[in-house]
XYZ file of C-alpha atoms in Angstrom:
241
model
C 0.054 -0.073 0.056
C 2.854 2.432 0.774
C 4.457 1.836 -2.451
C 1.295 2.754 -4.490
C 0.743 5.871 -2.282
C 1.778 9.114 -3.871
C 4.737 10.899 -2.260
C 2.826 13.769 -0.859
C 0.260 11.741 0.809
C 3.048 9.792 2.526
C 4.661 12.881 3.766
C 1.201 13.992 5.021
C 0.598 10.822 6.874
C 3.945 11.264 8.574
C 3.171 14.762 9.553
C -0.239 13.634 11.191
C 1.470 10.840 13.227
C 4.078 13.510 14.443
C 1.240 15.793 15.485
C -0.545 12.928 17.305
C 2.684 12.193 19.285
C 2.956 15.761 20.104
C -0.469 16.136 21.464
C 0.052 12.977 23.676
C 3.501 14.267 24.859
C 1.604 17.763 25.831
C -1.053 15.926 27.758
C 1.304 13.723 29.688
C 3.450 16.927 30.505
C 0.311 18.850 31.618
C -0.792 15.957 33.795
C 2.634 15.455 35.400
C 2.527 19.255 36.210
C -0.872 18.985 37.789
C 0.306 15.878 40.013
C 3.472 17.827 40.996
C 1.576 20.760 41.885
C -0.790 18.760 43.903
C 2.051 17.079 45.709
C 3.571 20.438 46.398
C 0.356 21.736 48.089
C 0.061 18.533 50.271
C 3.730 18.875 51.376
C 3.295 22.463 52.133
C 0.091 21.583 54.244
C 1.947 18.963 56.079
C 4.900 21.245 56.755
C 2.437 23.807 58.385
C 0.605 21.099 60.327
C 3.946 19.841 61.727
C 5.072 23.310 62.648
C 1.964 23.588 64.893
C 3.233 24.599 68.453
C 2.542 22.196 71.391
C 0.519 24.933 73.168
C -1.762 25.483 70.052
C -2.224 21.592 69.748
C -3.345 21.474 73.507
C -5.657 24.464 73.248
C -7.279 23.121 70.164
C -7.903 19.693 71.678
C -9.113 21.073 75.142
C -11.289 24.031 74.175
C -11.491 24.817 70.409
C -12.457 21.277 69.180
C -13.509 19.912 72.457
C -14.456 16.291 72.020
C -17.590 16.565 73.938
C -18.963 19.949 73.349
C -17.743 20.472 69.729
C -17.228 17.035 68.273
C -20.124 15.514 70.601
C -18.211 12.526 71.305
C -18.255 10.685 74.486
C -21.723 11.887 75.418
C -22.711 8.666 77.310
C -20.430 9.273 80.379
C -21.007 12.893 79.951
C -24.670 12.741 80.682
C -24.539 9.694 82.884
C -21.730 10.408 85.341
C -22.071 14.064 85.710
C -24.582 14.024 88.685
C -22.168 14.687 91.250
C -18.741 16.746 91.091
C -16.666 13.899 92.942
C -17.712 11.199 90.502
C -17.409 13.382 87.380
C -13.753 14.447 88.349
C -12.532 10.956 88.952
C -14.390 9.609 85.697
C -12.477 12.503 83.825
C -9.115 11.505 85.271
C -9.778 7.741 84.219
C -10.543 8.799 80.639
C -7.612 11.221 80.423
C -5.361 8.234 81.502
C -6.932 5.913 79.026
C -6.540 8.538 76.268
C -3.115 8.976 77.137
C -1.907 5.364 77.069
C -4.128 4.733 73.968
C -2.426 7.719 72.126
C 1.120 6.560 72.764
C 0.048 3.068 71.749
C -1.661 4.178 68.674
C 1.400 6.040 67.484
C 3.558 2.859 67.865
C 0.956 0.625 66.090
C 0.429 3.127 63.368
C 4.282 3.170 62.585
C 4.610 -0.586 62.891
C 1.675 -1.266 60.588
C 2.944 1.082 57.996
C 6.172 -0.642 58.107
C 4.514 -3.909 57.295
C 2.141 -2.415 54.970
C -0.719 -3.362 56.802
C -2.797 -0.056 57.650
C -6.136 -2.021 57.259
C -5.295 -3.553 60.877
C -5.354 -0.022 62.332
C -8.824 0.196 63.657
C -8.990 -3.286 65.230
C -5.603 -2.644 66.791
C -6.556 0.677 68.473
C -9.758 -0.984 69.999
C -7.785 -3.918 71.302
C -5.424 -1.494 73.102
C -8.228 0.739 74.160
C -10.004 -2.420 75.854
C -6.841 -3.737 77.559
C -6.086 -0.254 79.141
C -9.715 0.107 80.337
C -9.487 -3.485 81.994
C -6.281 -2.251 83.814
C -7.889 0.909 84.898
C -11.196 -1.023 86.134
C -9.018 -3.512 88.120
C -6.945 -0.661 89.676
C -9.960 1.359 90.750
C -11.772 -1.808 92.076
C -8.850 -2.536 94.254
C -7.999 0.934 95.593
C -11.542 2.382 95.957
C -14.444 -0.123 95.966
C -16.991 2.872 96.480
C -15.697 4.680 93.472
C -16.031 1.509 91.682
C -19.565 1.224 92.644
C -20.462 4.913 91.974
C -19.129 4.599 88.492
C -21.116 1.556 87.646
C -21.617 0.456 84.214
C -19.910 3.608 82.889
C -16.498 2.476 83.781
C -16.322 -0.554 81.437
C -18.125 1.436 78.951
C -15.051 3.640 78.472
C -13.889 0.835 76.238
C -16.780 2.007 73.705
C -16.135 5.679 74.374
C -15.756 7.060 70.746
C -13.835 10.105 72.333
C -10.898 7.765 73.057
C -11.004 6.080 69.624
C -11.403 9.545 67.926
C -8.007 10.746 69.593
C -6.134 7.841 68.132
C -7.833 8.253 64.765
C -7.406 11.922 64.807
C -3.764 12.121 65.797
C -2.919 9.714 63.118
C -4.788 11.633 60.241
C -3.204 14.839 61.329
C 0.197 13.181 61.104
C 1.407 14.077 64.659
C 4.812 12.898 65.965
C 5.022 11.126 69.465
C 5.269 14.401 71.523
C 2.576 15.965 69.517
C 0.318 12.891 70.094
C 0.962 12.978 73.863
C 0.202 16.703 74.045
C -2.937 16.134 71.851
C -4.197 13.400 74.128
C -3.637 15.307 77.341
C -5.595 18.166 75.723
C -8.383 16.062 74.719
C -8.412 14.506 78.217
C -8.258 17.746 80.041
C -11.261 19.182 77.799
C -13.136 15.947 78.501
C -12.732 16.522 82.146
C -13.374 20.075 82.124
C -16.743 19.434 80.318
C -17.908 16.709 82.889
C -16.867 19.053 85.761
C -18.675 22.030 84.386
C -21.944 20.192 83.634
C -21.517 18.340 87.170
C -21.277 21.694 88.956
C -24.162 23.086 87.116
C -26.396 20.046 87.834
C -25.598 20.099 91.517
C -26.521 23.701 91.826
C -29.760 23.116 89.947
C -30.630 20.460 92.635
C -31.213 23.544 95.038
C -33.277 25.453 92.456
C -37.042 25.557 91.577
C -37.290 23.782 88.235
C -40.496 23.168 86.603
C -41.448 19.603 86.417
C -41.521 19.448 82.539
C -37.548 20.555 82.492
C -36.511 18.147 85.243
C -34.154 15.176 84.656
C -32.862 14.487 81.112
C -34.518 17.483 79.509
C -32.754 19.840 81.951
C -29.345 18.082 81.343
C -29.631 18.133 77.706
C -30.564 21.889 77.820
C -27.470 22.644 79.950
C -25.218 20.571 77.566
C -26.670 22.651 74.730
C -25.729 26.060 76.401
C -22.372 24.880 77.287
C -21.708 23.799 73.742
C -22.846 27.360 72.500
C -20.381 28.627 74.968
C -17.512 26.732 73.694
C -18.055 28.034 70.253
C -16.622 31.301 71.444
C -13.241 29.701 71.646
C -13.086 29.292 67.825
C -9.959 30.672 66.572
C -8.087 30.755 69.910
C -5.325 28.304 68.947
C -4.849 29.391 65.391
């Protein structure tokens, strides 16, 4: 076929092939430029994230992005163990301790799973660590203070299913925090959790001496107070930025 084709048509066919190759090369070059641009933006964001100060991390976890009043995580103990100040304080301390241990363990687990290319085991590994830590705390409190163990009741073993603790482990992983940043983040989250418990416990104790309409007593009043506290914590927006 080529031998029967005139010379001018042969040259024209070669030119069309060259133009198609140029178009493909330009498309590949533009695609590479877009991908490299996205990588630069991602690296820049990660650098900005990594340069976040420890004080800012603590404030963001405790006040700005409070796990209870901003993310609405851990509502079960927040409503169930906030009837008395003493119980709320000790429950907050137990949750803070579990958060700290889980955060440090989650950092090591994440590094190990990434090294063996098994990130799909991350969630179940975090849950196992949280459950084990809660069992240790439960045994310790039962041995040291049986009265406190009875007052906490079912809410102590329910720390295992506290989504705020699992949220700390998942959030620190997604934010790319190092070990020190993860520890500070967990301490801030635990402090914010305890602060929310103490605030609502103090208000509920004072409300016991006030005249409250029957329609607002009990759970309705507790949810009303929690909503007002959540609105108040919205005022901390931008504090750690």
